[in-house]
Short mmCIF file of C-alpha atoms and ligand atoms in Angstrom, two decimals:
data_model
loop_
_atom_site.label_atom_id
_atom_site.label_comp_id
_atom_site.label_asym_id
_atom_site.label_seq_id
_atom_site.Cartn_x
_atom_site.Cartn_y
_atom_site.Cartn_z
CA UNK N 19 -2.84 5.52 -7.90
CA UNK N 20 -2.49 1.66 -8.53
CA UNK N 21 -5.49 -0.22 -11.25
CA UNK N 22 -7.53 -2.60 -11.08
CA UNK N 23 -8.50 -4.57 -13.51
CA UNK N 24 -12.18 -4.51 -14.90
CA UNK N 25 -12.30 -8.55 -14.25
CA UNK N 26 -10.27 -9.31 -11.56
CA UNK N 27 -8.52 -12.38 -11.33
CA UNK N 28 -8.59 -14.51 -8.06
CA UNK N 29 -5.31 -15.00 -6.53
CA UNK N 30 -7.15 -17.90 -4.81
CA UNK N 31 -7.64 -19.55 -8.03
CA UNK N 32 -4.06 -18.65 -8.99
CA UNK N 33 -2.65 -20.32 -6.30
CA UNK N 34 -4.72 -23.64 -6.70
CA UNK N 35 -3.62 -23.77 -10.82
CA UNK N 36 0.33 -23.36 -9.36
CA UNK N 37 0.11 -25.67 -6.78
CA UNK N 38 -1.81 -27.97 -8.79
CA UNK N 39 1.18 -27.81 -11.64
CA UNK N 40 3.29 -28.64 -9.13
CA UNK N 41 1.66 -31.53 -8.32
CA UNK N 42 1.98 -30.11 -4.04
CA UNK N 43 -0.45 -31.49 -1.53
CA UNK N 44 -1.41 -28.28 0.74
CA UNK N 45 -3.22 -28.14 4.14
CA UNK N 46 -5.65 -25.70 4.68
CA UNK N 47 -4.19 -22.37 5.50
CA UNK N 48 -4.86 -20.84 8.91
CA UNK N 49 -7.69 -18.61 9.10
CA UNK N 50 -5.32 -15.34 10.19
CA UNK N 51 -3.40 -15.66 7.16
CA UNK N 52 -6.51 -16.24 5.17
CA UNK N 53 -5.70 -13.72 2.10
CA UNK N 54 -7.97 -10.94 1.54
CA UNK N 55 -10.02 -10.89 -1.61
CA UNK N 56 -8.79 -8.52 -4.93
CA UNK N 57 -12.00 -6.82 -3.80
CA UNK N 58 -11.53 -6.36 -0.41
CA UNK N 59 -7.68 -5.18 -1.00
CA UNK N 60 -8.82 -2.35 -3.54
CA UNK N 61 -11.84 -0.93 -1.01
CA UNK N 62 -8.68 -0.89 1.78
CA UNK N 63 -6.73 0.88 -1.07
CA UNK N 64 -9.75 3.67 -1.54
CA UNK N 65 -10.82 3.97 2.54
CA UNK N 66 -7.09 4.58 2.72
CA UNK N 67 -7.41 7.55 0.21
CA UNK N 68 -10.50 8.88 1.68
CA UNK N 69 -8.49 8.84 5.15
CA UNK N 70 -6.17 11.76 4.39
CA UNK N 71 -8.93 13.32 2.37
CA UNK N 72 -11.64 13.63 4.82
CA UNK N 73 -8.49 14.41 7.67
CA UNK N 74 -7.70 17.60 5.47
CA UNK N 75 -11.59 18.96 5.58
CA UNK N 76 -11.76 18.39 8.61
CA UNK N 77 -8.86 20.28 9.76
CA UNK N 78 -9.36 22.79 7.97
CA UNK N 79 -12.63 24.01 10.09
CA UNK N 80 -11.51 26.52 12.26
CA UNK N 81 -13.88 25.20 14.91
CA UNK N 82 -12.77 21.39 14.99
CA UNK N 83 -10.33 20.49 18.36
CA UNK N 84 -9.61 16.83 18.37
CA UNK N 85 -10.14 14.46 15.40
CA UNK N 86 -10.79 10.83 15.76
CA UNK N 87 -12.20 9.19 12.30
CA UNK N 88 -12.39 5.24 11.20
CA UNK N 89 -11.88 5.72 7.68
CA UNK N 90 -13.15 1.97 6.86
CA UNK N 91 -16.17 3.01 8.53
CA UNK N 92 -17.19 5.93 7.23
CA UNK N 93 -16.15 4.02 3.75
CA UNK N 94 -19.18 2.03 4.96
CA UNK N 95 -21.63 4.84 5.36
CA UNK N 96 -20.75 6.10 1.84
CA UNK N 97 -21.30 2.32 0.89
CA UNK N 98 -24.56 2.20 2.51
CA UNK N 99 -25.90 5.96 1.05
CA UNK N 100 -25.01 4.21 -2.40
CA UNK N 101 -27.19 0.84 -1.31
CA UNK N 102 -29.69 3.35 -0.52
CA UNK N 103 -29.23 5.75 -3.31
CA UNK N 104 -30.48 6.19 -7.29
CA UNK N 105 -28.36 7.97 -9.88
CA UNK N 106 -26.18 11.27 -8.37
CA UNK N 107 -26.97 10.51 -5.02
CA UNK N 108 -25.53 6.98 -5.41
CA UNK N 109 -22.88 7.86 -7.63
CA UNK N 110 -21.19 10.90 -5.73
CA UNK N 111 -21.14 8.35 -2.61
CA UNK N 112 -18.89 5.91 -4.81
CA UNK N 113 -17.07 9.17 -5.97
CA UNK N 114 -15.89 10.37 -2.82
CA UNK N 115 -14.78 6.92 -2.03
CA UNK N 116 -12.73 6.93 -5.25
CA UNK N 117 -14.88 4.05 -6.53
CA UNK N 118 -17.03 5.11 -9.23
CA UNK N 119 -15.65 3.13 -11.86
CA UNK N 120 -16.03 0.06 -9.56
CA UNK N 121 -19.58 -1.92 -9.87
CA UNK N 122 -22.15 -1.74 -7.01
CA UNK N 123 -21.61 -4.95 -6.04
CA UNK N 124 -17.80 -5.42 -6.41
CA UNK N 125 -17.73 -2.36 -3.75
CA UNK N 126 -20.45 -3.71 -1.11
CA UNK N 127 -18.82 -6.99 -0.75
CA UNK N 128 -15.41 -5.59 -1.23
CA UNK N 129 -16.41 -3.08 2.11
CA UNK N 130 -17.66 -5.73 4.03
CA UNK N 131 -15.18 -7.96 3.61
CA UNK N 132 -13.08 -5.23 4.86
CA UNK N 133 -14.99 -4.28 7.44
CA UNK N 134 -15.27 -7.53 8.76
CA UNK N 135 -11.29 -8.05 8.63
CA UNK N 136 -10.30 -5.49 10.39
CA UNK N 137 -12.71 -5.26 13.21
CA UNK N 138 -12.48 -9.36 14.25
CA UNK N 139 -11.58 -8.55 17.95
CA UNK N 140 -11.28 -12.35 18.45
CA UNK N 141 -8.44 -12.32 15.42
CA UNK N 142 -7.00 -8.89 16.27
CA UNK N 143 -7.01 -9.11 20.02
CA UNK N 144 -8.11 -5.32 20.40
CA UNK N 145 -11.57 -4.21 21.32
CA UNK N 146 -13.47 -2.50 18.56
CA UNK N 147 -17.23 -2.33 19.39
CA UNK N 148 -19.16 -0.91 16.24
CA UNK N 149 -22.20 0.20 16.38
CA UNK N 150 -24.27 1.53 12.90
CA UNK N 151 -27.71 2.51 12.75
CA UNK N 152 -30.07 4.43 10.70
CA UNK N 153 -32.97 6.83 11.61
CA UNK N 154 -35.46 7.72 9.66
CA UNK N 155 -38.52 9.88 10.45
CA UNK N 156 -41.41 7.83 11.92
CA UNK N 157 -43.18 8.23 8.58
CA UNK N 158 -40.64 5.84 6.96
CA UNK N 159 -41.16 2.53 5.68
CA UNK N 160 -37.73 0.41 5.45
CA UNK N 161 -37.58 -1.35 2.02
CA UNK N 162 -36.78 -4.93 2.76
CA UNK N 163 -34.14 -5.34 0.45
CA UNK N 164 -32.43 -2.14 1.75
CA UNK N 165 -32.74 -3.42 5.39
CA UNK N 166 -31.59 -6.84 4.39
CA UNK N 167 -28.56 -5.95 2.25
CA UNK N 168 -27.51 -3.01 4.47
CA UNK N 169 -27.35 -5.07 7.76
CA UNK N 170 -25.49 -7.76 5.49
CA UNK N 171 -23.13 -5.79 4.10
CA UNK N 172 -22.61 -3.14 6.79
CA UNK N 173 -23.80 -4.50 9.89
CA UNK N 174 -26.62 -1.39 10.31
CA UNK N 175 -29.60 -1.48 12.47
CA UNK N 176 -32.58 0.60 11.36
CA UNK N 177 -34.78 2.34 13.69
CA UNK N 178 -37.44 5.06 13.25
CA UNK N 179 -37.39 8.12 15.30
CA UNK N 180 -40.12 11.10 16.21
CA UNK N 181 -38.53 14.22 16.58
CA UNK N 182 -41.30 15.66 17.78
CA UNK N 183 -40.25 14.72 21.41
CA UNK N 184 -36.69 16.12 20.72
CA UNK N 185 -35.18 15.07 24.33
CA UNK N 186 -36.60 11.66 24.35
CA UNK N 187 -35.25 11.30 20.56
CA UNK N 188 -31.89 12.66 21.72
CA UNK N 189 -31.87 10.52 24.79
CA UNK N 190 -32.54 7.37 22.68
CA UNK N 191 -29.89 7.75 20.41
CA UNK N 192 -27.37 8.18 23.24
CA UNK N 193 -28.59 5.50 25.07
CA UNK N 194 -28.36 3.16 22.54
CA UNK N 195 -24.65 4.33 21.64
CA UNK N 196 -23.77 4.14 25.26
CA UNK N 197 -25.28 0.33 25.43
CA UNK N 198 -23.63 -0.23 22.01
CA UNK N 199 -20.05 0.79 23.85
CA UNK N 200 -20.45 -1.09 27.00
CA UNK N 201 -20.99 2.43 28.04
CA UNK N 202 -17.66 3.92 26.97
CA UNK N 203 -19.39 6.38 24.78
CA UNK N 204 -22.15 8.12 26.75
CA UNK N 205 -22.90 10.86 23.84
CA UNK N 206 -22.99 10.98 20.29
CA UNK N 207 -24.90 14.81 20.35
CA UNK N 208 -26.48 17.05 22.56
CA UNK N 209 -28.19 18.45 19.98
CA UNK N 210 -30.20 17.60 16.14
CA UNK N 211 -31.23 20.55 14.20
CA UNK N 212 -32.21 19.11 11.34
CA UNK N 213 -34.88 16.53 12.37
CA UNK N 214 -36.37 15.54 9.04
CA UNK N 215 -34.32 13.65 7.42
CA UNK N 216 -32.07 10.52 7.82
CA UNK N 217 -29.61 10.41 10.13
CA UNK N 218 -26.55 7.87 10.12
CA UNK N 219 -24.99 7.19 13.39
CA UNK N 220 -21.86 4.67 14.19
CA UNK N 221 -20.94 4.84 17.30
CA UNK N 222 -17.83 3.20 18.70
CA UNK N 223 -15.36 2.18 21.51
CA UNK N 224 -11.87 1.19 20.10
CA UNK N 225 -9.08 -0.01 22.90
CA UNK N 226 -5.18 -1.08 21.58
CA UNK N 227 -3.95 -4.02 23.20
CA UNK N 228 -0.41 -3.26 22.58
CA UNK N 229 1.78 -6.13 21.70
CA UNK N 230 4.04 -4.86 24.58
CA UNK N 231 2.07 -3.75 27.44
CA UNK N 232 2.76 -0.68 29.91
CA UNK N 233 3.60 -1.82 33.06
CA UNK N 234 0.38 -0.48 35.18
CA UNK N 235 2.32 1.11 37.65
CA UNK N 236 4.58 3.36 35.26
CA UNK N 237 2.10 5.74 35.45
CA UNK N 238 2.09 9.41 36.86
CA UNK N 239 0.68 12.88 36.48
CA UNK N 240 2.12 14.58 34.14
CA UNK N 241 1.55 18.32 32.46
CA UNK N 242 0.24 18.01 28.47
CA UNK N 243 0.97 21.74 26.96
CA UNK N 244 -2.14 22.16 24.83
CA UNK N 245 -0.52 25.31 23.88
CA UNK N 246 2.55 27.18 24.94
CA UNK N 247 1.34 28.98 27.74
CA UNK N 248 -1.29 26.20 28.66
CA UNK N 249 -0.72 22.88 30.39
CA UNK N 250 -3.55 20.69 31.44
CA UNK N 251 -2.35 17.30 34.00
CA UNK N 252 -2.86 14.64 32.83
CA UNK N 253 -1.81 11.04 33.39
CA UNK N 254 0.64 9.46 31.51
CA UNK N 255 2.20 5.97 31.21
CA UNK N 256 5.77 5.42 30.45
CA UNK N 257 7.44 2.60 28.90
CA UNK N 258 10.75 2.32 27.25
CA UNK N 259 11.20 -0.45 24.35
CA UNK N 260 12.16 -1.41 20.68
CA UNK N 261 10.00 0.46 18.14
CA UNK N 262 9.99 1.74 15.34
CA UNK N 263 11.14 4.91 15.02
CA UNK N 264 12.36 8.23 13.29
CA UNK N 265 13.71 11.49 13.66
CA UNK N 266 12.51 13.53 10.57
CA UNK N 267 15.37 16.27 11.55
CA UNK N 268 14.46 18.53 8.02
CA UNK N 269 10.77 18.74 9.42
CA UNK N 270 11.42 18.99 13.21
CA UNK N 271 9.35 15.74 13.82
CA UNK N 272 9.61 12.41 15.65
CA UNK N 273 7.27 9.38 13.89
CA UNK N 274 7.05 5.95 16.04
CA UNK N 275 5.14 3.17 15.33
CA UNK N 276 3.67 1.26 18.57
CA UNK N 277 2.42 -2.61 17.06
CA UNK N 278 -0.96 -3.57 18.59
CA UNK N 279 -0.98 -7.18 19.96
CA UNK N 280 -0.35 -10.00 16.90
CA UNK N 281 0.98 -7.12 14.84
CA UNK N 282 -1.52 -7.45 12.64
CA UNK N 283 -1.94 -3.34 13.12
CA UNK N 284 -0.22 -0.34 14.25
CA UNK N 285 -0.31 2.50 15.90
CA UNK N 286 1.68 5.45 14.49
CA UNK N 287 2.24 8.85 16.13
CA UNK N 288 3.42 12.23 14.37
CA UNK N 289 4.81 14.48 16.91
CA UNK N 290 6.23 17.82 16.46
CA UNK N 291 9.70 18.29 18.59
CA UNK N 292 8.16 21.40 20.17
CA UNK N 293 4.75 22.70 21.35
CA UNK N 294 2.85 24.61 17.71
CA UNK N 295 -0.45 24.40 16.15
CA UNK N 296 -0.39 20.78 14.11
CA UNK N 297 -1.51 23.10 10.75
CA UNK N 298 2.30 22.79 9.89
CA UNK N 299 2.58 18.81 10.05
CA UNK N 300 -0.82 18.24 8.89
CA UNK N 301 0.18 20.16 5.60
CA UNK N 302 2.83 17.45 5.29
CA UNK N 303 0.64 14.92 5.74
CA UNK N 304 -0.16 12.94 2.65
CA UNK N 305 -0.54 9.42 1.83
CA UNK N 306 2.84 9.51 -0.21
CA UNK N 307 4.32 11.41 2.72
CA UNK N 308 3.52 8.78 5.27
CA UNK N 309 4.57 6.24 3.01
CA UNK N 310 7.85 7.60 3.08
CA UNK N 311 7.85 8.11 6.69
CA UNK N 312 7.31 4.47 7.19
CA UNK N 313 10.11 3.40 4.50
CA UNK N 314 12.52 5.49 7.33
CA UNK N 315 11.40 3.43 10.05
CA UNK N 316 14.15 2.08 12.26
CA UNK N 317 13.85 -0.10 15.05
CA UNK N 318 15.51 1.57 18.42
CA UNK N 319 15.45 1.76 21.69
CA UNK N 320 12.68 4.65 22.45
CA UNK N 321 11.65 5.42 25.68
CA UNK N 322 7.58 6.32 25.19
CA UNK N 323 5.47 8.70 27.57
CA UNK N 324 1.97 8.84 26.75
CA UNK N 325 -1.21 10.24 28.17
CA UNK N 326 -3.38 7.71 29.45
CA UNK N 327 -6.78 8.75 29.14
CA UNK N 328 -10.14 8.14 26.97
CA UNK N 329 -10.20 10.44 24.01
CA UNK N 330 -14.07 10.71 23.36
CA UNK N 331 -15.03 12.98 19.87
CA UNK N 332 -18.27 13.26 17.97
CA UNK N 333 -17.95 14.89 14.72
CA UNK N 334 -21.11 15.36 12.25
CA UNK N 335 -19.19 14.49 8.89
CA UNK N 336 -22.19 15.54 6.72
CA UNK N 337 -20.61 19.12 5.76
CA UNK N 338 -16.90 17.32 5.25
CA UNK N 339 -18.85 14.75 3.28
CA UNK N 340 -19.81 17.46 1.28
CA UNK N 341 -16.80 19.33 0.75
CA UNK N 342 -16.07 15.50 -0.59
CA UNK N 343 -18.42 15.80 -3.02
CA UNK N 344 -21.52 14.26 -1.55
CA UNK N 345 -23.79 16.87 -2.14
CA UNK N 346 -26.84 15.66 -3.47
CA UNK N 347 -27.64 12.87 -0.91
CA UNK N 348 -27.90 15.95 1.82
CA UNK N 349 -29.90 18.20 -0.09
CA UNK N 350 -33.68 17.79 0.61
CA UNK N 351 -34.69 19.02 -3.00
CA UNK N 352 -32.17 16.61 -5.05
CA UNK N 353 -31.46 13.79 -3.00
CA UNK N 354 -32.79 10.41 -3.91
CA UNK N 355 -32.64 7.87 -1.23
CA UNK N 356 -35.63 5.84 -2.94
CA UNK N 357 -34.12 2.33 -2.57
CA UNK N 358 -34.67 3.01 1.41
CA UNK N 359 -37.93 3.70 1.46
CA UNK N 360 -39.14 3.35 -1.95
CA UNK N 361 -39.91 6.49 -2.49
CA UNK N 362 -38.13 9.62 -3.00
CA UNK N 363 -39.07 11.49 -0.08
CA UNK N 364 -35.47 11.11 1.94
CA UNK N 365 -32.40 13.26 2.50
CA UNK N 366 -29.46 12.06 4.64
CA UNK N 367 -29.76 15.27 7.54
CA UNK N 368 -27.07 13.96 9.66
CA UNK N 369 -24.12 11.52 9.44
CA UNK N 370 -23.15 11.14 13.24
CA UNK N 371 -19.37 9.62 13.69
CA UNK N 372 -18.92 9.39 17.31
CA UNK N 373 -16.51 7.12 19.07
CA UNK N 374 -14.08 6.79 22.31
CA UNK N 375 -10.30 5.64 21.86
CA UNK N 376 -8.89 4.41 24.97
CA UNK N 377 -4.81 4.72 25.92
CA UNK N 378 -4.48 2.42 28.81
CA UNK N 379 -1.33 0.35 29.99
CA UNK N 380 -2.93 -3.23 28.96
CA UNK N 381 -0.88 -5.14 26.16
CA UNK N 382 0.81 -8.53 25.81
CA UNK N 383 3.70 -9.83 28.40
CA UNK N 384 6.82 -9.43 26.67
CA UNK N 385 10.19 -10.90 27.25
CA UNK N 386 12.16 -8.62 30.12
CA UNK N 387 15.64 -9.73 29.43
CA UNK N 388 15.70 -7.27 26.51
CA UNK N 389 16.52 -4.36 29.09
CA UNK N 390 20.30 -6.11 29.48
CA UNK N 391 20.99 -5.68 26.45
CA UNK N 392 23.12 -3.28 24.45
CA UNK N 393 20.74 -1.81 21.98
CA UNK N 394 18.58 -0.65 24.65
CA UNK N 395 20.77 1.51 25.76
CA UNK N 396 20.21 5.31 24.75
CA UNK N 397 16.72 5.06 24.52
CA UNK N 398 15.29 8.22 22.21
CA UNK N 399 12.65 10.14 24.16
CA UNK N 400 9.26 10.04 22.55
CA UNK N 401 7.39 12.37 25.19
CA UNK N 402 3.60 12.97 23.64
CA UNK N 403 3.52 15.95 26.12
CA UNK N 404 2.15 18.17 23.49
CA UNK N 405 -0.62 17.89 20.82
CA UNK N 406 0.43 14.68 18.42
CA UNK N 407 -1.23 13.01 15.16
CA UNK N 408 -1.90 9.75 14.86
CA UNK N 409 -3.26 6.71 12.76
CA UNK N 410 -3.87 3.01 13.77
CA UNK N 411 -2.83 1.72 10.42
CA UNK N 412 -3.59 -2.09 9.28
CA UNK N 413 -0.88 -4.27 8.56
CA UNK N 414 -2.38 -6.21 6.38
CA UNK N 415 -4.56 -4.61 4.37
CA UNK N 416 -3.23 -1.46 4.65
CA UNK N 417 -6.50 0.55 5.19
CA UNK N 418 -6.65 2.95 7.89
CA UNK N 419 -8.37 1.90 11.34
CA UNK N 420 -8.40 5.29 12.89
CA UNK N 421 -6.82 8.90 11.96
CA UNK N 422 -7.04 11.81 13.97
CA UNK N 423 -5.30 14.25 15.94
CA UNK N 424 -4.77 14.73 19.76
CA UNK N 425 -5.37 18.31 20.54
CA UNK N 426 -7.03 19.46 23.44
CA UNK N 427 -6.94 17.68 26.36
CA UNK N 428 -9.40 19.14 28.94
CA UNK N 429 -11.89 17.28 29.47
CA UNK N 430 -10.19 13.99 29.15
CA UNK N 431 -8.14 14.67 31.71
CA UNK N 432 -10.69 15.22 33.85
CA UNK N 433 -12.49 12.14 33.13
CA UNK N 434 -9.52 9.75 33.35
CA UNK N 435 -7.32 11.40 35.92
CA UNK N 436 -6.44 7.86 37.12
CA UNK N 437 -9.87 7.36 38.59
CA UNK N 438 -9.27 9.55 40.94
C1 NAG M 524 -12.54 -14.04 13.82
O1 NAG M 524 -11.38 -14.51 13.91
C2 NAG M 524 -11.54 -15.66 14.57
C3 NAG M 524 -10.12 -16.18 14.51
O2 NAG M 524 -9.11 -15.57 13.36
C4 NAG M 524 -12.44 -16.75 13.77
O3 NAG M 524 -12.72 -17.88 13.84
C5 NAG M 524 -13.64 -16.13 13.39
O4 NAG M 524 -14.87 -16.68 12.49
C6 NAG M 524 -13.64 -14.36 12.72
N1 NAG M 524 -15.20 -13.81 12.97
C7 NAG M 524 -15.58 -13.27 11.93
C8 NAG M 524 -16.95 -12.44 11.92
O5 NAG M 524 -15.26 -13.39 10.79
C1 NAG M 525 -5.70 -10.52 23.64
O1 NAG M 525 -4.97 -11.47 24.18
C2 NAG M 525 -4.83 -11.70 25.96
C3 NAG M 525 -3.77 -12.57 25.72
O2 NAG M 525 -4.25 -13.79 24.92
C4 NAG M 525 -6.03 -11.68 26.32
O3 NAG M 525 -5.81 -11.83 27.76
C5 NAG M 525 -7.39 -10.65 25.84
O4 NAG M 525 -7.89 -10.60 26.46
C6 NAG M 525 -7.37 -10.71 24.79
N1 NAG M 525 -8.24 -9.18 24.50
C7 NAG M 525 -8.77 -8.85 23.09
C8 NAG M 525 -9.50 -7.82 23.24
O5 NAG M 525 -8.95 -10.11 22.49
C1 NAG M 526 3.70 -6.89 10.06
O1 NAG M 526 3.45 -7.71 9.77
C2 NAG M 526 4.36 -8.26 9.41
C3 NAG M 526 4.07 -9.83 9.29
O2 NAG M 526 3.53 -10.26 10.25
C4 NAG M 526 5.52 -8.47 10.54
O3 NAG M 526 6.83 -8.95 10.43
C5 NAG M 526 5.36 -7.28 11.20
O4 NAG M 526 6.68 -6.61 12.22
C6 NAG M 526 4.28 -6.34 11.35
N1 NAG M 526 4.61 -5.15 11.67
C7 NAG M 526 4.02 -4.25 12.78
C8 NAG M 526 4.83 -2.88 12.74
O5 NAG M 526 3.78 -4.62 13.12
#
């Protein structure tokens, strides 16, 4: 793992010194080329490690079906816990993020910069709506400092909630989530078991805008094989183009990378050649392995078929984060979240992390002339009609914006069967 100097040297400062020494005059750097600070890079690196740790913990859960998590958003929730916590409650949150050696301000401002960078819809030409809210029991009074800093660094809102009327409490959480995501995520949860603590809620909607769009008429109904003996009907979109591709013959799987607009990020699909439980491929999935696969990708003509669906997944990450070491914050007797309320009277009862990811045909126009070219002949087939793993990787920060798996499709297909 790369090490970071205790006192980071700003790369910008170094540039300035070098340029002055050369006597060069530079024009202002356009904002998209703006370098990230060392802090943001360090936290991007930590969040990528978290992505794999969290995925594996979740995949171990036998009841888990589809997975959809945003590691950078989970990282910011851990930042929030360390902001509101003291002693072990705070240090464990940093440790889960492998940031225990970094000082608090470094962590908070690094995460904040990272999150602003990767979620900037304008600069990135993707739609990513993120709502973050901390709910506390109605008896709580939030400390001003905490409210200010959690808003500033992590874009968190704060709200009190009264679970004595559980139905209306749930309704208000779900309504907020729906509103935050323009209706794309109508429900975060059907129930809350422990109603005496603080709840973290992330509600998100992500829609990739492909660097090269699919043709909206190239969509038809096909079968998605959930297992070898169970197929569901699903709309699929198809296109052939030049993509980074690797056929791992040894591991019997295919990898394809599809750039999102402006090529600032891309979606990477990892799919076994045949229908099988994802467990085998998941065992291979490490950060090092992904790096190795990426190094083997070669641009070639690929005929891609993807389900055109909206994947809505909601997780309660509390127990998974506990598996990774966040044990104090969630323990009623041990938690010290006294920087949230000024009193040691709060613990973290739920960490709801819910997202809707919409795979659609939309993207930027492309040069249709390539279809006449020699290199477009004999495309490899990437036909995603059975469970696969996917990641949305940021090209600039190397962070992982989402990691997940598509394992089950019944409900998704019902919702989006071409609007019928
Ligand atoms: C998002 O990016 C645009 C264009 O690069 C920039 O003008 C804007 O200030 C950024 N917004 C935020 C909130 O950083
Ligand atoms: C992406 O860019 C295209 C073309 O400039 C534009 O039509 C579209 O609205 C943009 N989408 C987002 C989410 O920024
Ligand atoms: C990542 O960014 C570089 C530099 O802008 C670009 O050349 C490359 O194609 C991008 N990669 C992907 C997968 O979009």
